[in-house]
mmCIF file of C-alpha atoms and ligand atoms in Angstrom:
data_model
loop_
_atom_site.group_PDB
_atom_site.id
_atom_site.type_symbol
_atom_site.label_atom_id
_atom_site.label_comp_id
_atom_site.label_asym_id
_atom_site.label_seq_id
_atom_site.Cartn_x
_atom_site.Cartn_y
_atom_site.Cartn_z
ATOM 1 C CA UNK A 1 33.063 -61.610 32.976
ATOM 2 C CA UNK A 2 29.453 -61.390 32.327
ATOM 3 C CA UNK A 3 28.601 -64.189 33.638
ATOM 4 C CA UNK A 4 28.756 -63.484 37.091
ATOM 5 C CA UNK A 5 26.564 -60.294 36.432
ATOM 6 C CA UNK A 6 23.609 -59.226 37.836
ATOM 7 C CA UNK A 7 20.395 -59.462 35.688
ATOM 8 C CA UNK A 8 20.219 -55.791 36.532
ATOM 9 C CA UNK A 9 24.044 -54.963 35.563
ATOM 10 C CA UNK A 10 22.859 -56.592 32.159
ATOM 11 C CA UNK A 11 20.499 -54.293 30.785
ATOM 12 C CA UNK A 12 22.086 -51.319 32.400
ATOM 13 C CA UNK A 13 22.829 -48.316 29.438
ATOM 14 C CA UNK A 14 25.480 -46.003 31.126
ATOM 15 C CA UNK A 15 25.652 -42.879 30.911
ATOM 16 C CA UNK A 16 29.323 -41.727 29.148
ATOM 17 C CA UNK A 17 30.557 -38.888 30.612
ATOM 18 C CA UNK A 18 32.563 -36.395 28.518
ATOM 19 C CA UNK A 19 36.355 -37.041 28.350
ATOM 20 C CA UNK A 20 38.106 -35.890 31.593
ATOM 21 C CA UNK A 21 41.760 -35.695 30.566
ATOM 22 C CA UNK A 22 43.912 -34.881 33.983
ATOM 23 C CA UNK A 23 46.959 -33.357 31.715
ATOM 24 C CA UNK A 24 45.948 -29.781 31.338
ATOM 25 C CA UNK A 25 46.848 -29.467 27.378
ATOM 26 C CA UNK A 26 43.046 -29.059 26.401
ATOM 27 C CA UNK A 27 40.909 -26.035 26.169
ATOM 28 C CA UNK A 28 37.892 -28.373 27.952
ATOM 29 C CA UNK A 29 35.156 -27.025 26.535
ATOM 30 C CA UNK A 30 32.555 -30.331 26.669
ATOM 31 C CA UNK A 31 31.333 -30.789 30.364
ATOM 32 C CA UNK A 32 29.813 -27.382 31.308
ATOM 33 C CA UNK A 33 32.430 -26.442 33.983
ATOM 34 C CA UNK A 34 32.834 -23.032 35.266
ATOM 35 C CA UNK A 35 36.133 -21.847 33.946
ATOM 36 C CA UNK A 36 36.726 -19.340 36.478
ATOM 37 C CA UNK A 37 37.213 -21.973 39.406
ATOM 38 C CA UNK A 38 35.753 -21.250 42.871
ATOM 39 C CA UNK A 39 35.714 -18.480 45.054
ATOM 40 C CA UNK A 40 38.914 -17.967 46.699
ATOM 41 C CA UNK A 41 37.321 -17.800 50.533
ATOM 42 C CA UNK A 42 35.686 -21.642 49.620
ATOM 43 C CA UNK A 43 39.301 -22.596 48.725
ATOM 44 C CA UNK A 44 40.249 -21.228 52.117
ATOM 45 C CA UNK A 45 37.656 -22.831 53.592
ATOM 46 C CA UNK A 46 38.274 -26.228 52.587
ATOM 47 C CA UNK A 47 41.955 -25.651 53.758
ATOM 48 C CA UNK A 48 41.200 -24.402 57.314
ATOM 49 C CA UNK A 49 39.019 -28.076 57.000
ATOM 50 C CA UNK A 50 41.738 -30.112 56.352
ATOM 51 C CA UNK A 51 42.883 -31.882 59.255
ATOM 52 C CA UNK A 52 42.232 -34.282 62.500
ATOM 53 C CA UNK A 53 38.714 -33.918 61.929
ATOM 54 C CA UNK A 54 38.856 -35.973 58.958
ATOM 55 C CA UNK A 55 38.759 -39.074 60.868
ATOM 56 C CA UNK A 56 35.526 -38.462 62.229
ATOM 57 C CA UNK A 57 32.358 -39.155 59.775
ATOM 58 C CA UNK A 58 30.349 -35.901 58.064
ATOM 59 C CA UNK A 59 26.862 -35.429 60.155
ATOM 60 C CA UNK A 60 24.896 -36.968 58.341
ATOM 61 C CA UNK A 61 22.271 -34.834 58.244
ATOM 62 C CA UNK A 62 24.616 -32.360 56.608
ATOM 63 C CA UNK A 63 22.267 -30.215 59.025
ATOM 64 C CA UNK A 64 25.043 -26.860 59.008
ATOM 65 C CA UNK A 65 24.644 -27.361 55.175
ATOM 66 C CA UNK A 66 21.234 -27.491 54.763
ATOM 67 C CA UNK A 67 20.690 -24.419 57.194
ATOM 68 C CA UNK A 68 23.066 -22.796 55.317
ATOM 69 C CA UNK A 69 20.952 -23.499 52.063
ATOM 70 C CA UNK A 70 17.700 -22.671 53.902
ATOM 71 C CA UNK A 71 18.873 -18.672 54.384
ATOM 72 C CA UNK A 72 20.414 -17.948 51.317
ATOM 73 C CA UNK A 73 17.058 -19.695 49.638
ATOM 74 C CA UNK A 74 14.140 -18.099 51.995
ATOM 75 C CA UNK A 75 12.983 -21.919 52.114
ATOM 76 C CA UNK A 76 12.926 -24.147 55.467
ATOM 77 C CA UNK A 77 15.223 -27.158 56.237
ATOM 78 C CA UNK A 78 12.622 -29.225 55.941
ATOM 79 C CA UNK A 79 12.380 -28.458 52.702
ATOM 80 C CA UNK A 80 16.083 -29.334 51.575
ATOM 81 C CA UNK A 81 17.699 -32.400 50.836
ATOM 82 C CA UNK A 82 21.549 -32.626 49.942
ATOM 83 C CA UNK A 83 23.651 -35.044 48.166
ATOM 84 C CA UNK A 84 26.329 -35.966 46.560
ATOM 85 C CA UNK A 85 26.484 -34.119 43.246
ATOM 86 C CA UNK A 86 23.027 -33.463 41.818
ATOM 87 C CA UNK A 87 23.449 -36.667 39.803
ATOM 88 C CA UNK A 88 22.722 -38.712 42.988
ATOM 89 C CA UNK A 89 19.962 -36.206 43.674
ATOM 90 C CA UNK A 90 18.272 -37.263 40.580
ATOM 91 C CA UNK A 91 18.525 -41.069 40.745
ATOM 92 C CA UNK A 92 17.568 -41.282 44.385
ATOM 93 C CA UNK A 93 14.542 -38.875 43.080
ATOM 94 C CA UNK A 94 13.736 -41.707 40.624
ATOM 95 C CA UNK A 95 13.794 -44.219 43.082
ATOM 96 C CA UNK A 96 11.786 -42.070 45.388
ATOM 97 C CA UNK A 97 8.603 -40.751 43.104
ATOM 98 C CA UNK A 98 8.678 -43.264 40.633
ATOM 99 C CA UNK A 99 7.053 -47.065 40.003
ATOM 100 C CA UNK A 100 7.500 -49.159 37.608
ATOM 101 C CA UNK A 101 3.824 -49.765 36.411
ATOM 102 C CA UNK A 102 3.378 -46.274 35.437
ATOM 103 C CA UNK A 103 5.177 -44.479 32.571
ATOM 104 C CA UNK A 104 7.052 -41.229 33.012
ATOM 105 C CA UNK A 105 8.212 -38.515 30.666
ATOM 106 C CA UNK A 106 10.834 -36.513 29.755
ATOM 107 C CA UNK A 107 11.444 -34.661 26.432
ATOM 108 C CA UNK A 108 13.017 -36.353 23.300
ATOM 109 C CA UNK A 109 16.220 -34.233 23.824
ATOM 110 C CA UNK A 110 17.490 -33.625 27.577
ATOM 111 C CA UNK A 111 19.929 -34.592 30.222
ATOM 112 C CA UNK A 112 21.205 -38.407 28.608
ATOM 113 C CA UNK A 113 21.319 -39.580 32.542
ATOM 114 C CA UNK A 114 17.627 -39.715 32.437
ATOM 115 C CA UNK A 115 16.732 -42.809 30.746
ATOM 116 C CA UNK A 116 20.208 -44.213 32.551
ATOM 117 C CA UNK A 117 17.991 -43.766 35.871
ATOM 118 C CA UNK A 118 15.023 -44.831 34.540
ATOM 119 C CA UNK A 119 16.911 -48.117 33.175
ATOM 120 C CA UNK A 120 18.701 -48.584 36.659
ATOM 121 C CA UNK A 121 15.032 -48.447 38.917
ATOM 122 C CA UNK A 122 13.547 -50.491 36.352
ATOM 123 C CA UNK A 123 11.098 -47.774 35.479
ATOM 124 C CA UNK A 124 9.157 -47.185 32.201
ATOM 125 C CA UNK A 125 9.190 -44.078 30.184
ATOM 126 C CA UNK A 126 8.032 -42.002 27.145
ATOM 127 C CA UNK A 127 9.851 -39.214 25.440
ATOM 128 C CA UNK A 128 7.557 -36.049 24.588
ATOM 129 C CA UNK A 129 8.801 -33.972 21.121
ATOM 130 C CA UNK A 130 10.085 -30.604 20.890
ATOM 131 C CA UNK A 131 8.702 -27.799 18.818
ATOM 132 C CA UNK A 132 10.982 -26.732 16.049
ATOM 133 C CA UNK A 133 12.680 -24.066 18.275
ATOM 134 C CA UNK A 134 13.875 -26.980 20.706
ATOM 135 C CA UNK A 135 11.528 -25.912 23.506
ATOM 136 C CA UNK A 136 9.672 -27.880 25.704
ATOM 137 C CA UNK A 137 5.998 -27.438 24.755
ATOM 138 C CA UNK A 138 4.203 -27.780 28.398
ATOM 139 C CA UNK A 139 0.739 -28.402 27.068
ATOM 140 C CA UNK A 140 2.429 -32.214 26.053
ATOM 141 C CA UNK A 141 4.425 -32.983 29.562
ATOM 142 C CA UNK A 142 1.434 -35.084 30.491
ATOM 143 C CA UNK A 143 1.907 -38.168 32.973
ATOM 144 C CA UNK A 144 -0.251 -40.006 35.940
ATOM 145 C CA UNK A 145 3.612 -41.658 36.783
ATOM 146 C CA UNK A 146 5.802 -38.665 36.778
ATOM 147 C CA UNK A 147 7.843 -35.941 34.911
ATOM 148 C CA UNK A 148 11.429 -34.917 34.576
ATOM 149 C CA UNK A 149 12.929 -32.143 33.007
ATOM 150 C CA UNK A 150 15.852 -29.837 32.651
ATOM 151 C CA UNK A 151 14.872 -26.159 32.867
ATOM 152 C CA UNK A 152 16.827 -24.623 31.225
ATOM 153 C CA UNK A 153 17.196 -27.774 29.504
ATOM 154 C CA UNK A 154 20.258 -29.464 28.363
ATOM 155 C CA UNK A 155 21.939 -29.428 25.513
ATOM 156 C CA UNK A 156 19.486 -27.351 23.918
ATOM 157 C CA UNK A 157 20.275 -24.372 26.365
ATOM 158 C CA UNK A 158 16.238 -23.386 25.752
ATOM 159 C CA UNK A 159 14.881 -22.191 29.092
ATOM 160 C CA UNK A 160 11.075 -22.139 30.004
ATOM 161 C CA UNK A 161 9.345 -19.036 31.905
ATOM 162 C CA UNK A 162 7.653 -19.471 35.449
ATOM 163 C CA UNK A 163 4.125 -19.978 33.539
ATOM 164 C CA UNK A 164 5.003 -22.593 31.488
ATOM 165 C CA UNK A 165 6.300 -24.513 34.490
ATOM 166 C CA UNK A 166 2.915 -23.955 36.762
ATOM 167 C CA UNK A 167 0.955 -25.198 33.481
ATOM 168 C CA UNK A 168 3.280 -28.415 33.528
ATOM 169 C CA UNK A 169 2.494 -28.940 37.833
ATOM 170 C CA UNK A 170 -1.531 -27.721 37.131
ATOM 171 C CA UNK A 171 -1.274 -30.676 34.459
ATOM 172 C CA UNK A 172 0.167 -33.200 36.373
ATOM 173 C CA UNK A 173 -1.159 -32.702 40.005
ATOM 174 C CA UNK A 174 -0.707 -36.639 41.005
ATOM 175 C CA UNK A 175 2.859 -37.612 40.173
ATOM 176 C CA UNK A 176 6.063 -35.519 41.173
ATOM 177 C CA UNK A 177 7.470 -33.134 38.741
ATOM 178 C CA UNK A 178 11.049 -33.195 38.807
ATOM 179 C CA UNK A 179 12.818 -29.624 37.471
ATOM 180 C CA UNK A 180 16.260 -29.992 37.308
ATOM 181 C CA UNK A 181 18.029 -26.347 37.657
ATOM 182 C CA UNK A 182 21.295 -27.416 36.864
ATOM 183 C CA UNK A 183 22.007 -24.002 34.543
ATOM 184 C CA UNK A 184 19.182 -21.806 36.212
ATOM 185 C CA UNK A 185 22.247 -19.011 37.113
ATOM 186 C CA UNK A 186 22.877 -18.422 33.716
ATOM 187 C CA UNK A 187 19.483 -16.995 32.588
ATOM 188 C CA UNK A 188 16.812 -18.839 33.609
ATOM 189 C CA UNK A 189 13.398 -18.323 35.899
ATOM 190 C CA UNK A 190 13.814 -20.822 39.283
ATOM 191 C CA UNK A 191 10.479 -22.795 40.706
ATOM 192 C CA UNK A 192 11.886 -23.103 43.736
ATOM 193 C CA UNK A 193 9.562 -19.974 44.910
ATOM 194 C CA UNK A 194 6.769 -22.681 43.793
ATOM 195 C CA UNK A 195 7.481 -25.309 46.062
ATOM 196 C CA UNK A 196 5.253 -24.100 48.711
ATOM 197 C CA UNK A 197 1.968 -24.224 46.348
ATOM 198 C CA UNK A 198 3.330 -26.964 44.298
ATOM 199 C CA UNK A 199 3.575 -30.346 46.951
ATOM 200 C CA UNK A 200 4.245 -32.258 43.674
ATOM 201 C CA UNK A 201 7.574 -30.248 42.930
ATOM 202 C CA UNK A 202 11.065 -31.002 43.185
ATOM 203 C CA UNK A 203 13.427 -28.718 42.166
ATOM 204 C CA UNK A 204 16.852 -30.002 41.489
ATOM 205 C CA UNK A 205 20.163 -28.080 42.081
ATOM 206 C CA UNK A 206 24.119 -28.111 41.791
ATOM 207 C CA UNK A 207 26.983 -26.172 43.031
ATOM 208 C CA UNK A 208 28.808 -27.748 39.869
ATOM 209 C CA UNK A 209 28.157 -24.893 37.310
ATOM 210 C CA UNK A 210 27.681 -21.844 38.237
ATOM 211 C CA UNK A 211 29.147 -22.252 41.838
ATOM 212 C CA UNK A 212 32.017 -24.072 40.083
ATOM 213 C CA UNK A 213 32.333 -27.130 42.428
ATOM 214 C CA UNK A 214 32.221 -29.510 40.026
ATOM 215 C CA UNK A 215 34.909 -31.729 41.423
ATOM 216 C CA UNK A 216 33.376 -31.644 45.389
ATOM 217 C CA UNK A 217 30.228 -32.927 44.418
ATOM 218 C CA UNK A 218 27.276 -31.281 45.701
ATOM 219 C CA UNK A 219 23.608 -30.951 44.465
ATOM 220 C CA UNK A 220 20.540 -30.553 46.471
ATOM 221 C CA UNK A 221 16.961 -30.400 46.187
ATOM 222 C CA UNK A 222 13.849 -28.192 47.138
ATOM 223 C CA UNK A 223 10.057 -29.355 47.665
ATOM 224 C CA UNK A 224 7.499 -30.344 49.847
ATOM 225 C CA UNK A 225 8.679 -31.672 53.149
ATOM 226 C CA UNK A 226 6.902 -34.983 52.288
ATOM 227 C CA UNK A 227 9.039 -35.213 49.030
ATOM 228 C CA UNK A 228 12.207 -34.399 51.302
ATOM 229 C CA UNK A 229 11.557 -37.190 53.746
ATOM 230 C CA UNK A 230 11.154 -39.812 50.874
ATOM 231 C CA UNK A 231 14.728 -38.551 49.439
ATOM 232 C CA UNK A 232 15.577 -39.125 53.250
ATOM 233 C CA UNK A 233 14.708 -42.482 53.489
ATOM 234 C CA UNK A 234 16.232 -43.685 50.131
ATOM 235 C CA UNK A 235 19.696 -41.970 50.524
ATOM 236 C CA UNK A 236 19.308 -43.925 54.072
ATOM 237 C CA UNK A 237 19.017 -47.326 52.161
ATOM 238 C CA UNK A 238 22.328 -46.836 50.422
ATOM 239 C CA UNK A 239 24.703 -44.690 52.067
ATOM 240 C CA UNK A 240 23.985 -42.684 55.351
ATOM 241 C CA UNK A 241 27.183 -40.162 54.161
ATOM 242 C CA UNK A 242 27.029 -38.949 50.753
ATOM 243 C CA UNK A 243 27.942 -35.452 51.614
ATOM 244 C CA UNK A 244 31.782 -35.610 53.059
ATOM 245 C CA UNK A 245 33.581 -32.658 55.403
ATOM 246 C CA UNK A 246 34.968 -30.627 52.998
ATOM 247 C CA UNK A 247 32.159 -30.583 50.656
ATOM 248 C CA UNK A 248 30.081 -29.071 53.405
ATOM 249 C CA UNK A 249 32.905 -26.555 53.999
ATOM 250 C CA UNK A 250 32.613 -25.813 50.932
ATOM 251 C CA UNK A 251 29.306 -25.206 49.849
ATOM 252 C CA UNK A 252 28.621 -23.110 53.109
ATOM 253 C CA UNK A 253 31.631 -20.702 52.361
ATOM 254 C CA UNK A 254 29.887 -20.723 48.584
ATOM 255 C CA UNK A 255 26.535 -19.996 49.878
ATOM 256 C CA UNK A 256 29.018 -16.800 51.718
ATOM 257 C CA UNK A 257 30.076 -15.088 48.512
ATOM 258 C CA UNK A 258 27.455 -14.840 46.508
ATOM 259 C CA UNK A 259 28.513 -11.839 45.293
ATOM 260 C CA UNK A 260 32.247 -13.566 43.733
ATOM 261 C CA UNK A 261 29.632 -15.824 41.854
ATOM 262 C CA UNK A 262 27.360 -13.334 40.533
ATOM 263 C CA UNK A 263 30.427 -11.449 39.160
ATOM 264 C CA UNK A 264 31.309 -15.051 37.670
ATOM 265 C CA UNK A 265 28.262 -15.465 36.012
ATOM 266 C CA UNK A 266 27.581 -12.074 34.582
ATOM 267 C CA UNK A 267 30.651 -12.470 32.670
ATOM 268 C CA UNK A 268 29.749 -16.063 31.703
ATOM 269 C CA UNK A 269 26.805 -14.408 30.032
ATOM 270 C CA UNK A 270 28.557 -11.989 28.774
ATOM 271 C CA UNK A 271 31.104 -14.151 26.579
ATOM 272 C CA UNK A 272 28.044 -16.326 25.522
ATOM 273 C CA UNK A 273 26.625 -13.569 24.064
ATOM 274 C CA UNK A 274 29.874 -12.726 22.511
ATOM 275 C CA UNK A 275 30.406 -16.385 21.149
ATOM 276 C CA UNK A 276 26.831 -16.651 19.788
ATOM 277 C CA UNK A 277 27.026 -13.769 17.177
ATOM 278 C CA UNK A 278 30.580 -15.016 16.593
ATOM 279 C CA UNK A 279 28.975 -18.358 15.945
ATOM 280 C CA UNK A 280 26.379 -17.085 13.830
ATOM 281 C CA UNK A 281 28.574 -15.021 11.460
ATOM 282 C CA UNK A 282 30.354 -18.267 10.249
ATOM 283 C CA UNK A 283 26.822 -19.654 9.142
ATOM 284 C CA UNK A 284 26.361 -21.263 12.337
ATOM 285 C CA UNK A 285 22.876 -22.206 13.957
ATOM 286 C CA UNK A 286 22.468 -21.312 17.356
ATOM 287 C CA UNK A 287 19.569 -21.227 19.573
ATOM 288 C CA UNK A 288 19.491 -18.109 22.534
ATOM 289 C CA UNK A 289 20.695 -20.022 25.459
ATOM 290 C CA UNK A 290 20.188 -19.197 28.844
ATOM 291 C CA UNK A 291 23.045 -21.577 30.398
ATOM 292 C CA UNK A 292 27.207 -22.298 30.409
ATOM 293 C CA UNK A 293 26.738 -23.894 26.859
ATOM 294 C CA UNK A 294 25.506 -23.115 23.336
ATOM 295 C CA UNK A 295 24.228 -25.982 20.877
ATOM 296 C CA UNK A 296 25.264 -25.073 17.618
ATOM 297 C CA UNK A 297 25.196 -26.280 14.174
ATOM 298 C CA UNK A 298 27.138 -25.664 11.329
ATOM 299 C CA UNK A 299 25.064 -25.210 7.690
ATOM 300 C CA UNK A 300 27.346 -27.265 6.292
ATOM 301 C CA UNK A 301 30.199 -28.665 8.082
ATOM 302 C CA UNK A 302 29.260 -31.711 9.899
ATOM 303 C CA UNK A 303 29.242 -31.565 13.835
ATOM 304 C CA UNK A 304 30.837 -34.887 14.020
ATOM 305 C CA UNK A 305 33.839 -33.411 12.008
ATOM 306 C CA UNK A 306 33.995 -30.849 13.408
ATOM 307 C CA UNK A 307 34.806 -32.425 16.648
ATOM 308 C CA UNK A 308 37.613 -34.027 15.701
ATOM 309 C CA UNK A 309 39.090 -30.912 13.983
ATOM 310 C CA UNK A 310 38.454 -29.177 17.316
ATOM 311 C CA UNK A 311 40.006 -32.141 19.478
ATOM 312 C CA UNK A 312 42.997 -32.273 16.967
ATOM 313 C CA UNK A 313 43.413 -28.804 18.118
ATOM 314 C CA UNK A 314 43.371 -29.672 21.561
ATOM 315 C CA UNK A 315 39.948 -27.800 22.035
ATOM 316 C CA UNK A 316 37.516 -30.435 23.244
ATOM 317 C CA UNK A 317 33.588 -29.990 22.838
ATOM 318 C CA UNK A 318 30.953 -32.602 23.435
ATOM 319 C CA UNK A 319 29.299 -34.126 20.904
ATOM 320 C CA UNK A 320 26.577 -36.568 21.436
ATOM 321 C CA UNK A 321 26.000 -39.599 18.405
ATOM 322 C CA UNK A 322 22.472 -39.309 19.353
ATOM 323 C CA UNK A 323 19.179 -39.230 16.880
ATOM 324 C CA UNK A 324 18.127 -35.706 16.370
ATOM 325 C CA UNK A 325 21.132 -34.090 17.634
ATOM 326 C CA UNK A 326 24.226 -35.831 15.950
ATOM 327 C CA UNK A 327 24.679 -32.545 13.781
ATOM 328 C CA UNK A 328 24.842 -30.641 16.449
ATOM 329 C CA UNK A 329 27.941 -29.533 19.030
ATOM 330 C CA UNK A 330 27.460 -28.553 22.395
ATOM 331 C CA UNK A 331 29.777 -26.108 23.405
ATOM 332 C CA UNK A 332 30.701 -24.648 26.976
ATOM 333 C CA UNK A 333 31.463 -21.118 27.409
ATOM 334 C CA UNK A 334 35.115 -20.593 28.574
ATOM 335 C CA UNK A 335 36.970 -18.071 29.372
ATOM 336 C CA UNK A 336 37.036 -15.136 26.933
ATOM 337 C CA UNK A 337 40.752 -15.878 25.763
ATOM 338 C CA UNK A 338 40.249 -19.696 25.769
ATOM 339 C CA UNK A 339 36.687 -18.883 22.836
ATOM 340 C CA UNK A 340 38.639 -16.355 21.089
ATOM 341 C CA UNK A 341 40.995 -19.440 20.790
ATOM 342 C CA UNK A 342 38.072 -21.513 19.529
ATOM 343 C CA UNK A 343 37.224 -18.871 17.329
ATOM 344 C CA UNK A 344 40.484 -18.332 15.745
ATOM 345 C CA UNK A 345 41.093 -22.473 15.789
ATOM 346 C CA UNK A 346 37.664 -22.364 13.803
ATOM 347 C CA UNK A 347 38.972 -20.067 10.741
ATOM 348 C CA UNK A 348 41.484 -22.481 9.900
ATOM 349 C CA UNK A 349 39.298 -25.099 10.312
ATOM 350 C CA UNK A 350 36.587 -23.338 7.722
ATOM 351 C CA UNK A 351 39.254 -21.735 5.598
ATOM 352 C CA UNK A 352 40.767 -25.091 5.259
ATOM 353 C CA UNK A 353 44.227 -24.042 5.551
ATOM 354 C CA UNK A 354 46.456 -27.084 7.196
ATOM 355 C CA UNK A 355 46.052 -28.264 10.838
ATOM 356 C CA UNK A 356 47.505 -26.203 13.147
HETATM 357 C C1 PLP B 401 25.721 -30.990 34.987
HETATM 358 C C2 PLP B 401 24.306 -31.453 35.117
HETATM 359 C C3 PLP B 401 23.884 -32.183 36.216
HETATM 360 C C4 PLP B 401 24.885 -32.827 37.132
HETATM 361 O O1 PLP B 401 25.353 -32.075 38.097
HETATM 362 P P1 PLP B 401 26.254 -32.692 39.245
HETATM 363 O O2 PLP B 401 25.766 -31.956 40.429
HETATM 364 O O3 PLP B 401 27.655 -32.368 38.877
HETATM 365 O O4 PLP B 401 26.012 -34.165 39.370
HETATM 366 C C5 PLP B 401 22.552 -32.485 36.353
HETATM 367 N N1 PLP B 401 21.654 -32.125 35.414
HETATM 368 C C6 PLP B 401 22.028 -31.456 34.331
HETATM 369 C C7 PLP B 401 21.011 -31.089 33.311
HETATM 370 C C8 PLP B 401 23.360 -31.120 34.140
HETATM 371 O O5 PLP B 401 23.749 -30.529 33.023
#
């Protein structure tokens, strides 16, 4: 009951994650996984793991981890923090960089857990409009108390280059910048190679997309070994062990096969590029993404509709009842067979012929 709630707990705003049905009878199509699961040496891995050991807590400096990360990154340790799932990342970030006398920003559409954070460390913020294409326009990220955003950002799929994101840091030199890479693999142009010139930059990372983790839970960040240290002492204030054994099994064996997850993602890119024209020859809107996803709209069909033709067909997309994009769909890129699927489950749907 509310009444023993917190004043906090109150005004909290959750964020809703996308459905998450266990039964295996949906084409899941609505939370950006990776449908071609992980590499078979981290499954391995995180066998061999399983054991004894498990009674013993994770180091928790997740320091194997974080070397790991280091290599494959050219960055130094001191420059990496880990957690659990890029989520955490992000809110410790807010609660690290952030007060709540100053305003931050963020663009008017990205991630939905942003305001949730903002909300949760009581922090202030201002949303900065898109240009007609859905891009960020840098020249407006302006803010003395901070800046998030998604590059490439979510759900739009819209990625900025390299010198969009130095005008954003040269416009902002005293409060953090927080990029959040969580699509990066799939087409976009990383800052972490700024994070040397840049001590205002964190970049944000997870091993649940393209590294197809999802369901271990890891994320990390890159910056300035000042930044790291403040991430340090926060995720020390809540929980000393965020990262558990067999997540750090399995991100190191990850970081190992980077060559099973570039084949992964080339053909991620591949069916995107597939889907979109298929998209756009049924009088579909579509945006180039560079991510897992595409955000499409229908010219006349309406998204919301749509959705529940699609989840009557046991093909589930997310769709978010949100101003400016409640026409819109955002759809993650499956498997080849499972969007042909989508594809074909989408003729009936526009023909109108009867369900299924
Ligand atoms: C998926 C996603 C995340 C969350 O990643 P986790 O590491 O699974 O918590 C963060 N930011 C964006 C923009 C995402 O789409």
């Amino acid at each position: 009951m509310d009444r023993y709630w917190s004043r906090l707990t109150r005004k909290l705003d959750p964020y809703v994650p996308g459905e998450q049905p266990e039964d295996g009878s949906y084409i899941k199509l609505n939370t950006n996984e990776n449908p071609y699961g992980p590499s078979p040496k981290v499954l391995e891995a995180v066998r061999q793991a399983v054991g004894e050991n498990l009674k013993l807590y994770p180091d928790p400096t997740c320091d194997a981890f974080i070397s790991a990360v280091a290599v494959r990154y050219g960055v130094k340790k001191e420059q990496v923090f880990a957690g659990n799932g890029s989520d955490e990342v992000l809110a410790f970030s807010f609660m690290a960089f952030f007060d709540p006398d100053r305003t931050i920003v963020f663009p008017e559409i990205t991630y939905s857990f942003y305001p949730v954070y903002a909300l949760l460390s009581g922090l202030a913020y201002e949303t900065v409009p898109l240009d007609s294409g859905f891009d960020i326009r840098p020249e407006l990220m302006r803010s003395s108390g901070g800046v998030v955003f998604a590059n490439p950002n979510a759900p739009t799929g819209r990625a900025l280059p390299l010198s969009a994101i130095r005008n954003i840091l040269d416009g902002n030199p005293d409060a953090v910048v927080i990029v959040d890479e969580a699509y990066t693999d799939f087409g976009g142009e990383s800052a972490v190679g700024l994070i040397d010139e840049y001590p205002n930059l964190l970049v944000v990372h997870t091993f649940s997309k393209s590294r197809a983790l999802a369901g271990m839970r890891i994320g990390l960040a890159f910056g300035d070994s000042g930044l790291i240290r403040a991430l340090e002492r926060v995720k020390n204030s809540f929980n000393s062990y965020t990262l558990d054994r067999l997540a750090m099994t399995a991100g190191i064996a990850a970081l190992e096969d980077e060559e099973y997850y570039r084949g992964v993602t080339r053909k991620i890119i591949e069916t995107r590029e597939w889907f979109t024209a298929e998209l756009r020859k049924r009088d579909f809107s579509v945006p180039d993404s560079s991510t897992n996803f595409v955000f499409a709209s229908h010219r006349h069909l309406r998204a919301e509709d749509l959705y529940l033709r699609l989840k009557e067909n046991r093909i589930l997309v997310r769709y978010f009842k949100k101003p400016l994009i409640d026409n819109h769909l955002r759809i993650s890129i499956g498997t080849d067979e499972e969007m042909r699927t989508f594809i074909e489950v989408l003729d009936r749907i526009l023909g109108g012929a009867d369900i299924p």
